[in-house]
Amino acid sequence: MTKALISIDYTYDFVADKGKLTAGAPAQAISEAIAQVTQQAYDNGDYIFFAIDGHDEGDAFHPESNLFPPHNLRGTSGRDLYGPLGEFYQKHQENPRVFWLDKRHYSAFFRDRFRYSPAGAPSRYTGFNRCFDRYLCFAYGY
């Protein structure tokens, strides 16, 4: 059975105190737990996906530009993974089970990106997704 962990937008801009669209202390409080679950999934041989917002500065035609302030701009530290999750990525980014997926839309599942990844669609997955006032974890099969 193919399993994957999907980390969605756990970046500086969404988590750090000075992030452009931060969830702040509640998101920061779970950084160690997210890193531990990610490491556990990796150690179990699961695929790891980082689905990360990638916006272009001044893109007035993007449908989210009227909804949110500029955030996770390409080429900025706002897109860096936050805390120990960033350290995990730096260490394992070359592994063929670790993927960085740029996403342009709010939903990481827009156009079902995971189905077309080199790993194929996982049959079970665990994911972390940011919300504006808290982080949500959804788990299937863990």
Coordinates of N, CA and C in Angstrom, one line a residue:
M1 N 0.8 -1.2 0.0 CA 0.0 0.0 0.0 C 0.9 1.2 0.0
T2 N 0.7 2.1 -0.9 CA 1.4 3.4 -1.0 C 0.8 4.4 0.0
K3 N 1.7 4.9 0.8 CA 1.3 6.0 1.8 C 2.1 7.2 1.6
A4 N 1.5 8.3 1.9 CA 2.2 9.6 1.8 C 1.8 10.6 2.9
L5 N 2.7 11.4 3.2 CA 2.4 12.5 4.1 C 2.4 13.8 3.3
I6 N 1.4 14.6 3.4 CA 1.3 15.9 2.6 C 1.4 17.1 3.6
S7 N 2.4 17.9 3.4 CA 2.5 19.1 4.2 C 2.2 20.2 3.4
I8 N 1.2 21.0 3.8 CA 0.6 22.1 3.0 C 0.9 23.4 3.6
D9 N 1.7 24.2 3.0 CA 1.9 25.6 3.4 C 2.4 25.8 4.8
Y10 N 3.2 24.9 5.3 CA 3.8 25.2 6.6 C 5.1 26.0 6.4
T11 N 4.9 27.3 6.0 CA 6.0 28.1 5.6 C 6.1 29.3 6.6
Y12 N 7.2 30.0 6.4 CA 7.5 31.2 7.2 C 6.3 32.2 7.1
D13 N 5.8 32.5 5.9 CA 4.8 33.5 5.8 C 3.5 33.1 6.5
F14 N 3.3 31.8 6.7 CA 2.0 31.3 7.4 C 2.2 31.0 8.8
V15 N 3.5 30.9 9.3 CA 3.8 30.5 10.7 C 4.5 31.5 11.5
A16 N 5.6 32.1 11.0 CA 6.5 32.9 11.8 C 5.7 34.2 12.2
D17 N 6.2 34.7 13.3 CA 5.6 36.0 13.9 C 5.6 37.1 12.8
K18 N 6.6 37.2 12.0 CA 6.7 38.3 11.0 C 6.2 37.8 9.6
G19 N 5.6 36.6 9.6 CA 5.1 36.1 8.3 C 4.0 37.0 7.7
K20 N 3.8 37.1 6.4 CA 2.8 38.0 5.8 C 1.4 37.6 6.1
L21 N 1.1 36.3 6.4 CA -0.3 35.9 6.6 C -0.2 34.8 7.7
T22 N 0.4 35.2 8.8 CA 0.7 34.2 9.9 C -0.5 33.7 10.7
A23 N -0.4 32.5 11.1 CA -1.3 31.9 12.1 C -0.7 32.1 13.5
G24 N 0.6 32.4 13.5 CA 1.2 32.8 14.8 C 1.5 31.6 15.7
A25 N 1.3 31.9 17.0 CA 1.7 31.0 18.1 C 1.1 29.6 18.0
P26 N -0.2 29.5 17.7 CA -0.8 28.1 17.6 C -0.1 27.3 16.6
A27 N 0.3 27.9 15.4 CA 1.0 27.1 14.4 C 2.4 26.8 14.8
Q28 N 3.1 27.8 15.5 CA 4.4 27.6 16.0 C 4.5 26.5 17.0
A29 N 3.5 26.4 17.8 CA 3.5 25.4 18.9 C 3.5 24.0 18.5
I30 N 3.1 23.7 17.2 CA 3.1 22.3 16.8 C 4.3 22.0 15.8
S31 N 5.2 22.9 15.7 CA 6.3 22.7 14.7 C 7.1 21.4 15.0
E32 N 7.4 21.1 16.3 CA 8.1 19.9 16.6 C 7.3 18.7 16.3
A33 N 6.0 18.7 16.6 CA 5.2 17.5 16.3 C 5.1 17.3 14.8
I34 N 4.9 18.3 14.0 CA 4.9 18.2 12.6 C 6.2 17.6 12.1
A35 N 7.3 18.0 12.6 CA 8.6 17.5 12.1 C 8.7 16.0 12.5
Q36 N 8.3 15.7 13.7 CA 8.4 14.3 14.2 C 7.5 13.4 13.3
V37 N 6.3 13.8 13.0 CA 5.4 12.9 12.2 C 6.0 12.8 10.8
T38 N 6.5 13.9 10.3 CA 7.2 13.8 9.0 C 8.3 12.8 9.0
Q39 N 9.2 12.9 10.0 CA 10.3 12.0 10.1 C 9.8 10.6 10.2
Q40 N 8.8 10.3 11.0 CA 8.3 9.0 11.2 C 7.8 8.4 9.8
A41 N 7.0 9.3 9.1 CA 6.5 8.8 7.8 C 7.7 8.5 6.9
Y42 N 8.7 9.3 6.9 CA 9.9 9.1 6.0 C 10.6 7.8 6.4
D43 N 10.7 7.6 7.7 CA 11.4 6.4 8.2 C 10.6 5.1 7.9
N44 N 9.3 5.3 7.8 CA 8.4 4.2 7.4 C 8.4 3.9 5.9
G45 N 9.1 4.7 5.1 CA 9.2 4.5 3.7 C 8.1 5.2 2.9
D46 N 7.4 6.1 3.6 CA 6.3 6.8 2.9 C 6.8 7.9 2.0
Y47 N 6.0 8.3 1.1 CA 6.3 9.5 0.3 C 6.0 10.8 1.1
I48 N 6.8 11.8 0.9 CA 6.6 13.1 1.6 C 6.4 14.1 0.5
F49 N 5.3 14.8 0.6 CA 5.0 15.9 -0.4 C 4.9 17.2 0.4
F50 N 5.5 18.2 -0.2 CA 5.4 19.6 0.3 C 4.6 20.4 -0.7
A51 N 3.4 20.7 -0.5 CA 2.5 21.4 -1.4 C 2.5 22.9 -0.9
I52 N 3.2 23.7 -1.7 CA 3.6 25.1 -1.2 C 3.1 26.2 -2.1
D53 N 2.4 27.1 -1.6 CA 2.0 28.3 -2.3 C 3.2 28.9 -3.0
G54 N 3.0 29.3 -4.3 CA 4.0 30.0 -5.0 C 3.4 31.1 -5.8
H55 N 3.4 32.3 -5.3 CA 2.8 33.5 -5.9 C 3.8 34.4 -6.5
D56 N 3.4 35.1 -7.5 CA 4.2 36.1 -8.2 C 3.8 37.5 -7.8
E57 N 4.8 38.3 -7.4 CA 4.5 39.7 -6.9 C 3.8 40.5 -8.0
G58 N 2.8 41.2 -7.6 CA 2.1 42.0 -8.6 C 1.1 41.3 -9.5
D59 N 0.8 40.1 -9.3 CA -0.1 39.3 -10.2 C -1.5 39.7 -9.9
A60 N -1.9 40.8 -10.5 CA -3.3 41.3 -10.3 C -4.4 40.4 -10.8
F61 N -4.0 39.5 -11.7 CA -5.0 38.7 -12.4 C -5.3 37.4 -11.6
H62 N -4.5 37.1 -10.6 CA -4.7 35.9 -9.8 C -5.9 36.0 -9.0
P63 N -6.8 35.0 -9.0 CA -8.1 35.2 -8.2 C -7.9 35.4 -6.7
E64 N -6.8 35.0 -6.2 CA -6.6 35.2 -4.7 C -6.1 36.6 -4.4
S65 N -5.6 37.4 -5.4 CA -5.0 38.6 -5.1 C -6.0 39.6 -4.4
N66 N -7.3 39.4 -4.6 CA -8.2 40.3 -3.9 C -8.6 39.7 -2.5
L67 N -8.3 38.5 -2.3 CA -8.7 37.9 -1.0 C -7.6 38.0 0.1
F68 N -6.3 37.9 -0.3 CA -5.3 37.9 0.7 C -4.2 38.9 0.3
P69 N -3.4 39.3 1.4 CA -2.3 40.2 1.0 C -1.2 39.3 0.4
P70 N -0.2 40.0 -0.3 CA 0.9 39.2 -0.9 C 1.5 38.3 0.1
H71 N 1.8 37.1 -0.3 CA 2.4 36.1 0.6 C 3.0 35.0 -0.2
N72 N 4.0 34.3 0.4 CA 4.7 33.1 -0.3 C 5.1 33.5 -1.7
L73 N 5.7 34.7 -1.8 CA 6.1 35.2 -3.1 C 7.4 34.4 -3.5
R74 N 7.4 34.0 -4.8 CA 8.6 33.3 -5.3 C 9.8 34.1 -5.1
G75 N 10.9 33.4 -4.7 CA 12.2 34.0 -4.5 C 12.3 34.7 -3.2
T76 N 11.4 34.6 -2.3 CA 11.5 35.2 -1.0 C 11.6 34.1 0.1
S77 N 12.0 34.5 1.3 CA 12.1 33.6 2.4 C 10.7 33.2 3.0
G78 N 9.7 33.9 2.5 CA 8.4 33.6 3.0 C 7.9 32.2 2.6
R79 N 8.6 31.6 1.5 CA 8.2 30.3 1.1 C 9.1 29.2 1.8
D80 N 10.0 29.6 2.6 CA 10.8 28.6 3.3 C 10.0 27.8 4.3
L81 N 10.2 26.5 4.4 CA 9.5 25.8 5.4 C 9.9 26.2 6.8
Y82 N 8.9 26.2 7.7 CA 9.2 26.8 9.0 C 9.9 25.8 9.9
G83 N 10.8 26.3 10.7 CA 11.4 25.5 11.8 C 12.0 24.2 11.4
P84 N 11.8 23.2 12.3 CA 12.5 21.9 12.0 C 12.0 21.2 10.7
L85 N 10.8 21.5 10.3 CA 10.3 21.0 9.0 C 11.2 21.4 7.8
G86 N 11.7 22.7 7.9 CA 12.7 23.2 6.9 C 14.0 22.4 7.0
E87 N 14.4 22.1 8.2 CA 15.6 21.3 8.4 C 15.5 19.9 7.8
F88 N 14.3 19.3 8.0 CA 14.0 18.0 7.4 C 14.1 18.1 5.9
Y89 N 13.5 19.1 5.3 CA 13.5 19.2 3.8 C 15.0 19.4 3.3
Q90 N 15.7 20.3 4.0 CA 17.1 20.5 3.5 C 17.9 19.2 3.5
K91 N 17.7 18.4 4.5 CA 18.4 17.1 4.6 C 18.0 16.1 3.6
H92 N 16.7 16.0 3.3 CA 16.1 14.9 2.4 C 15.6 15.4 1.1
Q93 N 15.8 16.6 0.7 CA 15.2 17.1 -0.6 C 15.6 16.3 -1.8
E94 N 16.8 15.7 -1.8 CA 17.2 14.9 -3.0 C 16.7 13.5 -3.0
N95 N 16.0 13.1 -2.0 CA 15.5 11.7 -1.9 C 14.4 11.6 -2.9
P96 N 14.3 10.5 -3.6 CA 13.2 10.3 -4.6 C 11.8 10.1 -4.0
R97 N 11.7 10.0 -2.7 CA 10.4 10.0 -2.0 C 10.0 11.3 -1.5
V98 N 10.8 12.3 -1.7 CA 10.4 13.7 -1.2 C 10.2 14.6 -2.4
F99 N 9.0 15.3 -2.3 CA 8.6 16.1 -3.5 C 8.2 17.5 -3.0
W100 N 8.6 18.5 -3.7 CA 8.2 19.9 -3.5 C 7.2 20.2 -4.7
L101 N 6.0 20.5 -4.4 CA 5.0 20.9 -5.4 C 4.6 22.3 -5.3
D102 N 4.9 23.1 -6.2 CA 4.5 24.5 -6.2 C 3.0 24.5 -6.5
K103 N 2.2 25.2 -5.7 CA 0.8 25.3 -6.0 C 0.4 26.8 -6.1
R104 N -0.5 27.1 -7.0 CA -0.9 28.4 -7.3 C -2.2 28.8 -6.7
H105 N -2.9 27.8 -6.2 CA -4.3 28.0 -5.7 C -4.4 27.6 -4.3
Y106 N -5.4 28.1 -3.6 CA -5.6 27.8 -2.2 C -5.6 26.3 -1.9
S107 N -6.2 25.5 -2.7 CA -6.3 24.1 -2.4 C -5.1 23.4 -3.0
A108 N -4.5 22.5 -2.2 CA -3.4 21.7 -2.6 C -3.9 20.6 -3.5
F109 N -5.2 20.3 -3.5 CA -5.8 19.3 -4.3 C -6.4 19.7 -5.6
F110 N -6.2 21.0 -5.9 CA -6.7 21.6 -7.2 C -6.1 20.8 -8.3
R111 N -7.0 20.3 -9.2 CA -6.6 19.4 -10.3 C -5.9 18.1 -9.9
D112 N -6.1 17.7 -8.6 CA -5.6 16.4 -8.1 C -4.2 16.2 -8.5
R113 N -3.3 17.1 -8.0 CA -1.9 17.1 -8.3 C -1.2 15.8 -8.0
F114 N -1.6 15.2 -6.9 CA -0.9 14.0 -6.4 C -1.1 12.8 -7.3
R115 N -2.2 12.7 -8.0 CA -2.4 11.6 -8.9 C -1.4 11.6 -10.0
Y116 N -0.9 12.8 -10.4 CA 0.0 12.9 -11.5 C 1.5 13.1 -11.1
S117 N 1.8 12.9 -9.8 CA 3.1 13.0 -9.3 C 3.9 11.8 -9.7
P118 N 5.2 11.8 -9.7 CA 6.0 10.6 -10.0 C 5.7 9.5 -9.1
A119 N 5.2 9.7 -7.9 CA 4.9 8.7 -6.9 C 3.6 8.0 -7.2
G120 N 2.8 8.7 -8.0 CA 1.4 8.2 -8.2 C 0.5 8.6 -7.1
A121 N -0.8 8.3 -7.2 CA -1.7 8.7 -6.1 C -1.6 7.7 -4.9
P122 N -1.3 8.3 -3.7 CA -1.2 7.4 -2.6 C -2.6 6.8 -2.3
S123 N -2.6 5.6 -1.7 CA -3.8 5.0 -1.3 C -4.3 5.5 0.1
R124 N -3.3 5.9 0.9 CA -3.6 6.5 2.2 C -2.6 7.6 2.4
Y125 N -3.1 8.7 3.1 CA -2.2 9.8 3.3 C -2.6 10.5 4.6
T126 N -1.6 11.2 5.1 CA -1.7 12.1 6.3 C -1.3 13.4 5.8
G127 N -2.0 14.5 6.3 CA -1.6 15.8 5.8 C -1.7 16.8 6.9
F128 N -1.0 17.9 6.7 CA -1.1 19.1 7.6 C -1.5 20.2 6.6
N129 N -2.5 21.0 7.0 CA -2.9 22.1 6.2 C -3.0 23.3 7.1
R130 N -2.6 24.5 6.7 CA -2.8 25.6 7.5 C -4.2 26.2 7.3
C131 N -4.6 26.8 8.4 CA -5.9 27.5 8.3 C -5.5 28.9 8.9
F132 N -6.3 29.9 8.8 CA -5.8 31.2 9.2 C -5.7 31.4 10.7
D133 N -6.5 30.6 11.5 CA -6.3 30.8 12.9 C -5.9 29.5 13.6
R134 N -5.6 28.5 12.9 CA -5.2 27.2 13.5 C -4.7 26.3 12.4
Y135 N -4.0 25.3 12.8 CA -3.6 24.2 11.8 C -4.5 23.0 12.0
L136 N -4.8 22.4 10.9 CA -5.6 21.2 10.9 C -4.8 20.0 10.5
C137 N -5.0 18.9 11.1 CA -4.4 17.7 10.7 C -5.5 16.8 10.3
F138 N -5.4 16.2 9.1 CA -6.3 15.1 8.7 C -5.5 13.9 8.5
A139 N -6.0 12.8 8.9 CA -5.3 11.5 8.9 C -6.1 10.4 8.3
Y140 N -5.5 9.7 7.4 CA -6.2 8.5 6.8 C -5.2 7.4 6.9
G141 N -5.4 6.4 7.7 CA -4.6 5.2 7.7 C -3.4 5.3 8.6
Y142 N -3.1 6.4 9.4 CA -2.0 6.4 10.3 C -2.6 6.1 11.7

